[in-house]
Amino acid sequence: MFQTSKEYKESMKRPIRNESYMKIQLGLINQEAQQSAELENTDYTTFSDPKSLFRQHTVKRYATYEQDMFKADGSMYFLPENADEYWLDGYTCNELFSSEMHIKFDFGCGKSDIKGLTIKFGECYPTKFSVVTDDGLSIEFKNSKQIF
């Protein structure tokens, strides 16, 4: 038997119950597009792992000597001296101070109808970005969250 509140018990005994609300999310994924997706960029650091971009994956962040990019709470790691010990995570470009960064994904399944797009940027998210289709259509977006 489950513990329930007095109010819940009373509402269940009523001949006409109050309305209930719930939130349901339904995600339909194009498996072929997701499995064939590849990153065309090759200008990433040796501790990047572009394949992890297409999986549900939590990135272990490396600390850097930039403002607000070094937390002493145990949530960030220092890059090891030995490259064999790197955690291969996400995508970090070699051109850290370039004015514009481009990332191109190729979906090897040919033309596909993608009805929605979710991008998990993480803590370092862009405030503006664009999505360009195969047809050359460019759509600009403004962003203020880690997940778009």
PDB file of N, CA and C in Angstrom, residues 8-86:
ATOM      1  N   TYR A   8      -5.580  13.728  -1.432  1.00  0.00           N
ATOM      2  CA  TYR A   8      -5.641  12.768  -2.536  1.00  0.00           C
ATOM      3  C   TYR A   8      -6.748  11.740  -2.275  1.00  0.00           C
ATOM      4  N   LYS A   9      -6.786  11.226  -1.062  1.00  0.00           N
ATOM      5  CA  LYS A   9      -7.814  10.234  -0.713  1.00  0.00           C
ATOM      6  C   LYS A   9      -9.217  10.804  -0.897  1.00  0.00           C
ATOM      7  N   GLU A  10      -9.397  12.066  -0.459  1.00  0.00           N
ATOM      8  CA  GLU A  10     -10.707  12.714  -0.607  1.00  0.00           C
ATOM      9  C   GLU A  10     -11.066  12.895  -2.074  1.00  0.00           C
ATOM     10  N   SER A  11     -10.107  13.299  -2.886  1.00  0.00           N
ATOM     11  CA  SER A  11     -10.395  13.520  -4.308  1.00  0.00           C
ATOM     12  C   SER A  11     -10.733  12.214  -5.019  1.00  0.00           C
ATOM     13  N   MET A  12     -10.159  11.102  -4.598  1.00  0.00           N
ATOM     14  CA  MET A  12     -10.444   9.808  -5.217  1.00  0.00           C
ATOM     15  C   MET A  12     -11.843   9.305  -4.869  1.00  0.00           C
ATOM     16  N   LYS A  13     -12.378   9.755  -3.754  1.00  0.00           N
ATOM     17  CA  LYS A  13     -13.715   9.317  -3.330  1.00  0.00           C
ATOM     18  C   LYS A  13     -14.828  10.154  -3.948  1.00  0.00           C
ATOM     19  N   ARG A  14     -14.479  11.286  -4.555  1.00  0.00           N
ATOM     20  CA  ARG A  14     -15.497  12.149  -5.171  1.00  0.00           C
ATOM     21  C   ARG A  14     -16.095  11.478  -6.404  1.00  0.00           C
ATOM     22  N   PRO A  15     -17.386  11.718  -6.663  1.00  0.00           N
ATOM     23  CA  PRO A  15     -17.991  11.142  -7.873  1.00  0.00           C
ATOM     24  C   PRO A  15     -17.407  11.759  -9.153  1.00  0.00           C
ATOM     25  N   ILE A  16     -17.073  13.049  -9.098  1.00  0.00           N
ATOM     26  CA  ILE A  16     -16.425  13.716 -10.234  1.00  0.00           C
ATOM     27  C   ILE A  16     -15.105  14.277  -9.716  1.00  0.00           C
ATOM     28  N   ARG A  17     -14.023  13.823 -10.315  1.00  0.00           N
ATOM     29  CA  ARG A  17     -12.699  14.228  -9.844  1.00  0.00           C
ATOM     30  C   ARG A  17     -12.226  15.485 -10.558  1.00  0.00           C
ATOM     31  N   ASN A  18     -11.308  16.194  -9.903  1.00  0.00           N
ATOM     32  CA  ASN A  18     -10.682  17.368 -10.523  1.00  0.00           C
ATOM     33  C   ASN A  18      -9.831  16.922 -11.707  1.00  0.00           C
ATOM     34  N   GLU A  19      -9.604  17.864 -12.626  1.00  0.00           N
ATOM     35  CA  GLU A  19      -8.759  17.564 -13.773  1.00  0.00           C
ATOM     36  C   GLU A  19      -7.337  17.286 -13.316  1.00  0.00           C
ATOM     37  N   SER A  20      -6.679  16.384 -14.008  1.00  0.00           N
ATOM     38  CA  SER A  20      -5.265  16.107 -13.764  1.00  0.00           C
ATOM     39  C   SER A  20      -4.479  16.552 -14.980  1.00  0.00           C
ATOM     40  N   TYR A  21      -3.259  16.986 -14.753  1.00  0.00           N
ATOM     41  CA  TYR A  21      -2.406  17.440 -15.848  1.00  0.00           C
ATOM     42  C   TYR A  21      -1.102  16.664 -15.804  1.00  0.00           C
ATOM     43  N   MET A  22      -0.578  16.376 -16.951  1.00  0.00           N
ATOM     44  CA  MET A  22       0.731  15.748 -17.015  1.00  0.00           C
ATOM     45  C   MET A  22       1.432  16.218 -18.281  1.00  0.00           C
ATOM     46  N   LYS A  23       2.742  16.141 -18.237  1.00  0.00           N
ATOM     47  CA  LYS A  23       3.547  16.527 -19.386  1.00  0.00           C
ATOM     48  C   LYS A  23       4.115  15.256 -20.000  1.00  0.00           C
ATOM     49  N   ILE A  24       3.952  15.123 -21.298  1.00  0.00           N
ATOM     50  CA  ILE A  24       4.455  13.952 -22.007  1.00  0.00           C
ATOM     51  C   ILE A  24       5.370  14.430 -23.121  1.00  0.00           C
ATOM     52  N   GLN A  25       6.548  13.810 -23.211  1.00  0.00           N
ATOM     53  CA  GLN A  25       7.454  14.106 -24.311  1.00  0.00           C
ATOM     54  C   GLN A  25       7.597  12.852 -25.150  1.00  0.00           C
ATOM     55  N   LEU A  26       7.464  13.005 -26.428  1.00  0.00           N
ATOM     56  CA  LEU A  26       7.596  11.887 -27.341  1.00  0.00           C
ATOM     57  C   LEU A  26       8.693  12.237 -28.329  1.00  0.00           C
ATOM     58  N   GLY A  27       9.707  11.417 -28.388  1.00  0.00           N
ATOM     59  CA  GLY A  27      10.806  11.681 -29.309  1.00  0.00           C
ATOM     60  C   GLY A  27      10.884  10.602 -30.366  1.00  0.00           C
ATOM     61  N   LEU A  28      10.827  10.989 -31.596  1.00  0.00           N
ATOM     62  CA  LEU A  28      11.007  10.058 -32.701  1.00  0.00           C
ATOM     63  C   LEU A  28      12.353  10.371 -33.329  1.00  0.00           C
ATOM     64  N   ILE A  29      13.180   9.376 -33.432  1.00  0.00           N
ATOM     65  CA  ILE A  29      14.545   9.596 -33.898  1.00  0.00           C
ATOM     66  C   ILE A  29      14.744   8.904 -35.233  1.00  0.00           C
ATOM     67  N   ASN A  30      15.381   9.599 -36.150  1.00  0.00           N
ATOM     68  CA  ASN A  30      15.751   9.004 -37.420  1.00  0.00           C
ATOM     69  C   ASN A  30      17.041   8.220 -37.173  1.00  0.00           C
ATOM     70  N   GLN A  31      16.900   6.914 -36.934  1.00  0.00           N
ATOM     71  CA  GLN A  31      18.048   6.072 -36.590  1.00  0.00           C
ATOM     72  C   GLN A  31      19.106   6.081 -37.685  1.00  0.00           C
ATOM     73  N   GLU A  32      18.670   6.066 -38.928  1.00  0.00           N
ATOM     74  CA  GLU A  32      19.614   6.026 -40.044  1.00  0.00           C
ATOM     75  C   GLU A  32      20.468   7.289 -40.075  1.00  0.00           C
ATOM     76  N   ALA A  33      19.839   8.444 -39.862  1.00  0.00           N
ATOM     77  CA  ALA A  33      20.587   9.705 -39.853  1.00  0.00           C
ATOM     78  C   ALA A  33      21.545   9.754 -38.671  1.00  0.00           C
ATOM     79  N   GLN A  34      21.103   9.313 -37.512  1.00  0.00           N
ATOM     80  CA  GLN A  34      21.958   9.366 -36.326  1.00  0.00           C
ATOM     81  C   GLN A  34      23.148   8.419 -36.459  1.00  0.00           C
ATOM     82  N   GLN A  35      22.923   7.220 -36.982  1.00  0.00           N
ATOM     83  CA  GLN A  35      24.003   6.241 -37.098  1.00  0.00           C
ATOM     84  C   GLN A  35      24.995   6.591 -38.194  1.00  0.00           C
ATOM     85  N   SER A  36      24.568   7.323 -39.210  1.00  0.00           N
ATOM     86  CA  SER A  36      25.469   7.658 -40.313  1.00  0.00           C
ATOM     87  C   SER A  36      26.124   9.027 -40.140  1.00  0.00           C
ATOM     88  N   ALA A  37      25.778   9.745 -39.079  1.00  0.00           N
ATOM     89  CA  ALA A  37      26.301  11.104 -38.874  1.00  0.00           C
ATOM     90  C   ALA A  37      27.807  11.080 -38.628  1.00  0.00           C
ATOM     91  N   GLU A  38      28.497  11.997 -39.289  1.00  0.00           N
ATOM     92  CA  GLU A  38      29.944  12.136 -39.118  1.00  0.00           C
ATOM     93  C   GLU A  38      30.294  13.607 -39.059  1.00  0.00           C
ATOM     94  N   LEU A  39      31.362  13.901 -38.352  1.00  0.00           N
ATOM     95  CA  LEU A  39      31.881  15.255 -38.271  1.00  0.00           C
ATOM     96  C   LEU A  39      32.903  15.429 -39.381  1.00  0.00           C
ATOM     97  N   GLU A  40      32.719  16.438 -40.230  1.00  0.00           N
ATOM     98  CA  GLU A  40      33.649  16.665 -41.330  1.00  0.00           C
ATOM     99  C   GLU A  40      34.890  17.433 -40.891  1.00  0.00           C
ATOM    100  N   ASN A  41      34.777  18.220 -39.819  1.00  0.00           N
ATOM    101  CA  ASN A  41      35.917  19.011 -39.353  1.00  0.00           C
ATOM    102  C   ASN A  41      37.032  18.099 -38.847  1.00  0.00           C
ATOM    103  N   THR A  42      38.263  18.477 -39.130  1.00  0.00           N
ATOM    104  CA  THR A  42      39.408  17.715 -38.627  1.00  0.00           C
ATOM    105  C   THR A  42      40.351  18.596 -37.814  1.00  0.00           C
ATOM    106  N   ASP A  43      39.956  19.835 -37.565  1.00  0.00           N
ATOM    107  CA  ASP A  43      40.833  20.765 -36.841  1.00  0.00           C
ATOM    108  C   ASP A  43      40.535  20.765 -35.341  1.00  0.00           C
ATOM    109  N   TYR A  44      40.416  19.576 -34.749  1.00  0.00           N
ATOM    110  CA  TYR A  44      40.126  19.492 -33.326  1.00  0.00           C
ATOM    111  C   TYR A  44      41.358  19.007 -32.561  1.00  0.00           C
ATOM    112  N   THR A  45      41.345  19.231 -31.257  1.00  0.00           N
ATOM    113  CA  THR A  45      42.482  18.886 -30.407  1.00  0.00           C
ATOM    114  C   THR A  45      42.616  17.373 -30.252  1.00  0.00           C
ATOM    115  N   THR A  46      43.782  16.958 -29.751  1.00  0.00           N
ATOM    116  CA  THR A  46      44.037  15.524 -29.581  1.00  0.00           C
ATOM    117  C   THR A  46      43.205  14.914 -28.463  1.00  0.00           C
ATOM    118  N   PHE A  47      42.641  15.737 -27.580  1.00  0.00           N
ATOM    119  CA  PHE A  47      41.785  15.180 -26.527  1.00  0.00           C
ATOM    120  C   PHE A  47      40.305  15.257 -26.884  1.00  0.00           C
ATOM    121  N   SER A  48      39.982  15.568 -28.127  1.00  0.00           N
ATOM    122  CA  SER A  48      38.595  15.566 -28.596  1.00  0.00           C
ATOM    123  C   SER A  48      38.202  14.162 -29.039  1.00  0.00           C
ATOM    124  N   ASP A  49      36.928  13.869 -28.964  1.00  0.00           N
ATOM    125  CA  ASP A  49      36.379  12.612 -29.467  1.00  0.00           C
ATOM    126  C   ASP A  49      35.098  12.922 -30.230  1.00  0.00           C
ATOM    127  N   PRO A  50      35.207  13.228 -31.524  1.00  0.00           N
ATOM    128  CA  PRO A  50      34.022  13.618 -32.296  1.00  0.00           C
ATOM    129  C   PRO A  50      32.907  12.576 -32.294  1.00  0.00           C
ATOM    130  N   LYS A  51      33.239  11.291 -32.164  1.00  0.00           N
ATOM    131  CA  LYS A  51      32.204  10.250 -32.167  1.00  0.00           C
ATOM    132  C   LYS A  51      31.289  10.367 -30.956  1.00  0.00           C
ATOM    133  N   SER A  52      31.793  10.942 -29.859  1.00  0.00           N
ATOM    134  CA  SER A  52      30.969  11.071 -28.649  1.00  0.00           C
ATOM    135  C   SER A  52      29.868  12.116 -28.820  1.00  0.00           C
ATOM    136  N   LEU A  53      29.946  12.939 -29.857  1.00  0.00           N
ATOM    137  CA  LEU A  53      28.919  13.952 -30.096  1.00  0.00           C
ATOM    138  C   LEU A  53      27.571  13.334 -30.451  1.00  0.00           C
ATOM    139  N   PHE A  54      27.576  12.111 -30.930  1.00  0.00           N
ATOM    140  CA  PHE A  54      26.353  11.474 -31.398  1.00  0.00           C
ATOM    141  C   PHE A  54      25.787  10.475 -30.395  1.00  0.00           C
ATOM    142  N   ARG A  55      26.345  10.480 -29.181  1.00  0.00           N
ATOM    143  CA  ARG A  55      25.857   9.592 -28.124  1.00  0.00           C
ATOM    144  C   ARG A  55      25.410  10.435 -26.941  1.00  0.00           C
ATOM    145  N   GLN A  56      24.586   9.853 -26.090  1.00  0.00           N
ATOM    146  CA  GLN A  56      24.243  10.505 -24.826  1.00  0.00           C
ATOM    147  C   GLN A  56      25.486  10.388 -23.962  1.00  0.00           C
ATOM    148  N   HIS A  57      26.219  11.456 -23.835  1.00  0.00           N
ATOM    149  CA  HIS A  57      27.544  11.396 -23.232  1.00  0.00           C
ATOM    150  C   HIS A  57      27.771  12.650 -22.406  1.00  0.00           C
ATOM    151  N   THR A  58      28.261  12.487 -21.184  1.00  0.00           N
ATOM    152  CA  THR A  58      28.578  13.630 -20.337  1.00  0.00           C
ATOM    153  C   THR A  58      30.064  13.914 -20.448  1.00  0.00           C
ATOM    154  N   VAL A  59      30.388  15.126 -20.817  1.00  0.00           N
ATOM    155  CA  VAL A  59      31.782  15.513 -21.036  1.00  0.00           C
ATOM    156  C   VAL A  59      32.465  15.802 -19.711  1.00  0.00           C
ATOM    157  N   LYS A  60      33.677  15.289 -19.562  1.00  0.00           N
ATOM    158  CA  LYS A  60      34.520  15.646 -18.424  1.00  0.00           C
ATOM    159  C   LYS A  60      35.324  16.863 -18.855  1.00  0.00           C
ATOM    160  N   ARG A  61      35.089  17.987 -18.223  1.00  0.00           N
ATOM    161  CA  ARG A  61      35.698  19.239 -18.675  1.00  0.00           C
ATOM    162  C   ARG A  61      37.091  19.423 -18.107  1.00  0.00           C
ATOM    163  N   TYR A  62      37.986  19.879 -18.970  1.00  0.00           N
ATOM    164  CA  TYR A  62      39.327  20.249 -18.545  1.00  0.00           C
ATOM    165  C   TYR A  62      39.333  21.714 -18.130  1.00  0.00           C
ATOM    166  N   ALA A  63      40.061  22.006 -17.066  1.00  0.00           N
ATOM    167  CA  ALA A  63      40.196  23.380 -16.585  1.00  0.00           C
ATOM    168  C   ALA A  63      41.144  24.149 -17.502  1.00  0.00           C
ATOM    169  N   THR A  64      40.859  25.424 -17.707  1.00  0.00           N
ATOM    170  CA  THR A  64      41.751  26.297 -18.476  1.00  0.00           C
ATOM    171  C   THR A  64      42.003  27.562 -17.674  1.00  0.00           C
ATOM    172  N   TYR A  65      43.061  28.258 -18.017  1.00  0.00           N
ATOM    173  CA  TYR A  65      43.413  29.487 -17.301  1.00  0.00           C
ATOM    174  C   TYR A  65      42.743  30.688 -17.944  1.00  0.00           C
ATOM    175  N   GLU A  66      41.433  30.644 -18.022  1.00  0.00           N
ATOM    176  CA  GLU A  66      40.634  31.744 -18.535  1.00  0.00           C
ATOM    177  C   GLU A  66      39.643  32.140 -17.453  1.00  0.00           C
ATOM    178  N   GLN A  67      39.132  33.334 -17.545  1.00  0.00           N
ATOM    179  CA  GLN A  67      38.167  33.800 -16.560  1.00  0.00           C
ATOM    180  C   GLN A  67      36.938  32.894 -16.558  1.00  0.00           C
ATOM    181  N   ASP A  68      36.529  32.474 -15.376  1.00  0.00           N
ATOM    182  CA  ASP A  68      35.357  31.620 -15.163  1.00  0.00           C
ATOM    183  C   ASP A  68      35.475  30.236 -15.806  1.00  0.00           C
ATOM    184  N   MET A  69      36.678  29.799 -16.108  1.00  0.00           N
ATOM    185  CA  MET A  69      36.863  28.485 -16.722  1.00  0.00           C
ATOM    186  C   MET A  69      37.735  27.575 -15.864  1.00  0.00           C
ATOM    187  N   PHE A  70      37.791  27.874 -14.562  1.00  0.00           N
ATOM    188  CA  PHE A  70      38.583  27.064 -13.645  1.00  0.00           C
ATOM    189  C   PHE A  70      37.836  26.984 -12.322  1.00  0.00           C
ATOM    190  N   LYS A  71      37.228  25.845 -12.064  1.00  0.00           N
ATOM    191  CA  LYS A  71      36.507  25.650 -10.807  1.00  0.00           C
ATOM    192  C   LYS A  71      37.341  24.741  -9.911  1.00  0.00           C
ATOM    193  N   ALA A  72      37.481  25.121  -8.661  1.00  0.00           N
ATOM    194  CA  ALA A  72      38.246  24.323  -7.704  1.00  0.00           C
ATOM    195  C   ALA A  72      37.307  23.477  -6.845  1.00  0.00           C
ATOM    196  N   ASP A  73      36.249  22.943  -7.462  1.00  0.00           N
ATOM    197  CA  ASP A  73      35.276  22.150  -6.713  1.00  0.00           C
ATOM    198  C   ASP A  73      35.332  20.662  -7.060  1.00  0.00           C
ATOM    199  N   GLY A  74      36.341  20.257  -7.818  1.00  0.00           N
ATOM    200  CA  GLY A  74      36.480  18.852  -8.191  1.00  0.00           C
ATOM    201  C   GLY A  74      35.723  18.454  -9.440  1.00  0.00           C
ATOM    202  N   SER A  75      35.028  19.399 -10.073  1.00  0.00           N
ATOM    203  CA  SER A  75      34.247  19.067 -11.268  1.00  0.00           C
ATOM    204  C   SER A  75      35.062  19.189 -12.555  1.00  0.00           C
ATOM    205  N   MET A  76      36.258  19.762 -12.473  1.00  0.00           N
ATOM    206  CA  MET A  76      37.099  19.945 -13.659  1.00  0.00           C
ATOM    207  C   MET A  76      38.429  19.224 -13.450  1.00  0.00           C
ATOM    208  N   TYR A  77      39.075  18.913 -14.546  1.00  0.00           N
ATOM    209  CA  TYR A  77      40.304  18.143 -14.499  1.00  0.00           C
ATOM    210  C   TYR A  77      41.411  18.891 -15.237  1.00  0.00           C
ATOM    211  N   PHE A  78      42.659  18.611 -14.850  1.00  0.00           N
ATOM    212  CA  PHE A  78      43.803  19.159 -15.568  1.00  0.00           C
ATOM    213  C   PHE A  78      44.177  18.195 -16.682  1.00  0.00           C
ATOM    214  N   LEU A  79      44.589  18.736 -17.806  1.00  0.00           N
ATOM    215  CA  LEU A  79      45.011  17.918 -18.936  1.00  0.00           C
ATOM    216  C   LEU A  79      46.309  17.204 -18.560  1.00  0.00           C
ATOM    217  N   PRO A  80      46.349  15.868 -18.608  1.00  0.00           N
ATOM    218  CA  PRO A  80      47.572  15.144 -18.252  1.00  0.00           C
ATOM    219  C   PRO A  80      48.705  15.448 -19.227  1.00  0.00           C
ATOM    220  N   GLU A  81      49.932  15.331 -18.756  1.00  0.00           N
ATOM    221  CA  GLU A  81      51.090  15.564 -19.627  1.00  0.00           C
ATOM    222  C   GLU A  81      51.197  14.480 -20.687  1.00  0.00           C
ATOM    223  N   ASN A  82      50.856  13.248 -20.326  1.00  0.00           N
ATOM    224  CA  ASN A  82      50.949  12.116 -21.233  1.00  0.00           C
ATOM    225  C   ASN A  82      49.661  12.011 -22.056  1.00  0.00           C
ATOM    226  N   ALA A  83      49.780  12.088 -23.372  1.00  0.00           N
ATOM    227  CA  ALA A  83      48.606  12.053 -24.259  1.00  0.00           C
ATOM    228  C   ALA A  83      47.841  10.735 -24.159  1.00  0.00           C
ATOM    229  N   ASP A  84      48.513   9.651 -23.744  1.00  0.00           N
ATOM    230  CA  ASP A  84      47.829   8.361 -23.598  1.00  0.00           C
ATOM    231  C   ASP A  84      46.808   8.376 -22.466  1.00  0.00           C
ATOM    232  N   GLU A  85      46.916   9.345 -21.563  1.00  0.00           N
ATOM    233  CA  GLU A  85      46.019   9.424 -20.411  1.00  0.00           C
ATOM    234  C   GLU A  85      44.867  10.409 -20.624  1.00  0.00           C
ATOM    235  N   TYR A  86      44.772  11.009 -21.809  1.00  0.00           N
ATOM    236  CA  TYR A  86      43.702  11.978 -22.072  1.00  0.00           C
ATOM    237  C   TYR A  86      42.342  11.301 -22.018  1.00  0.00           C
TER     238      TYR A  86
END
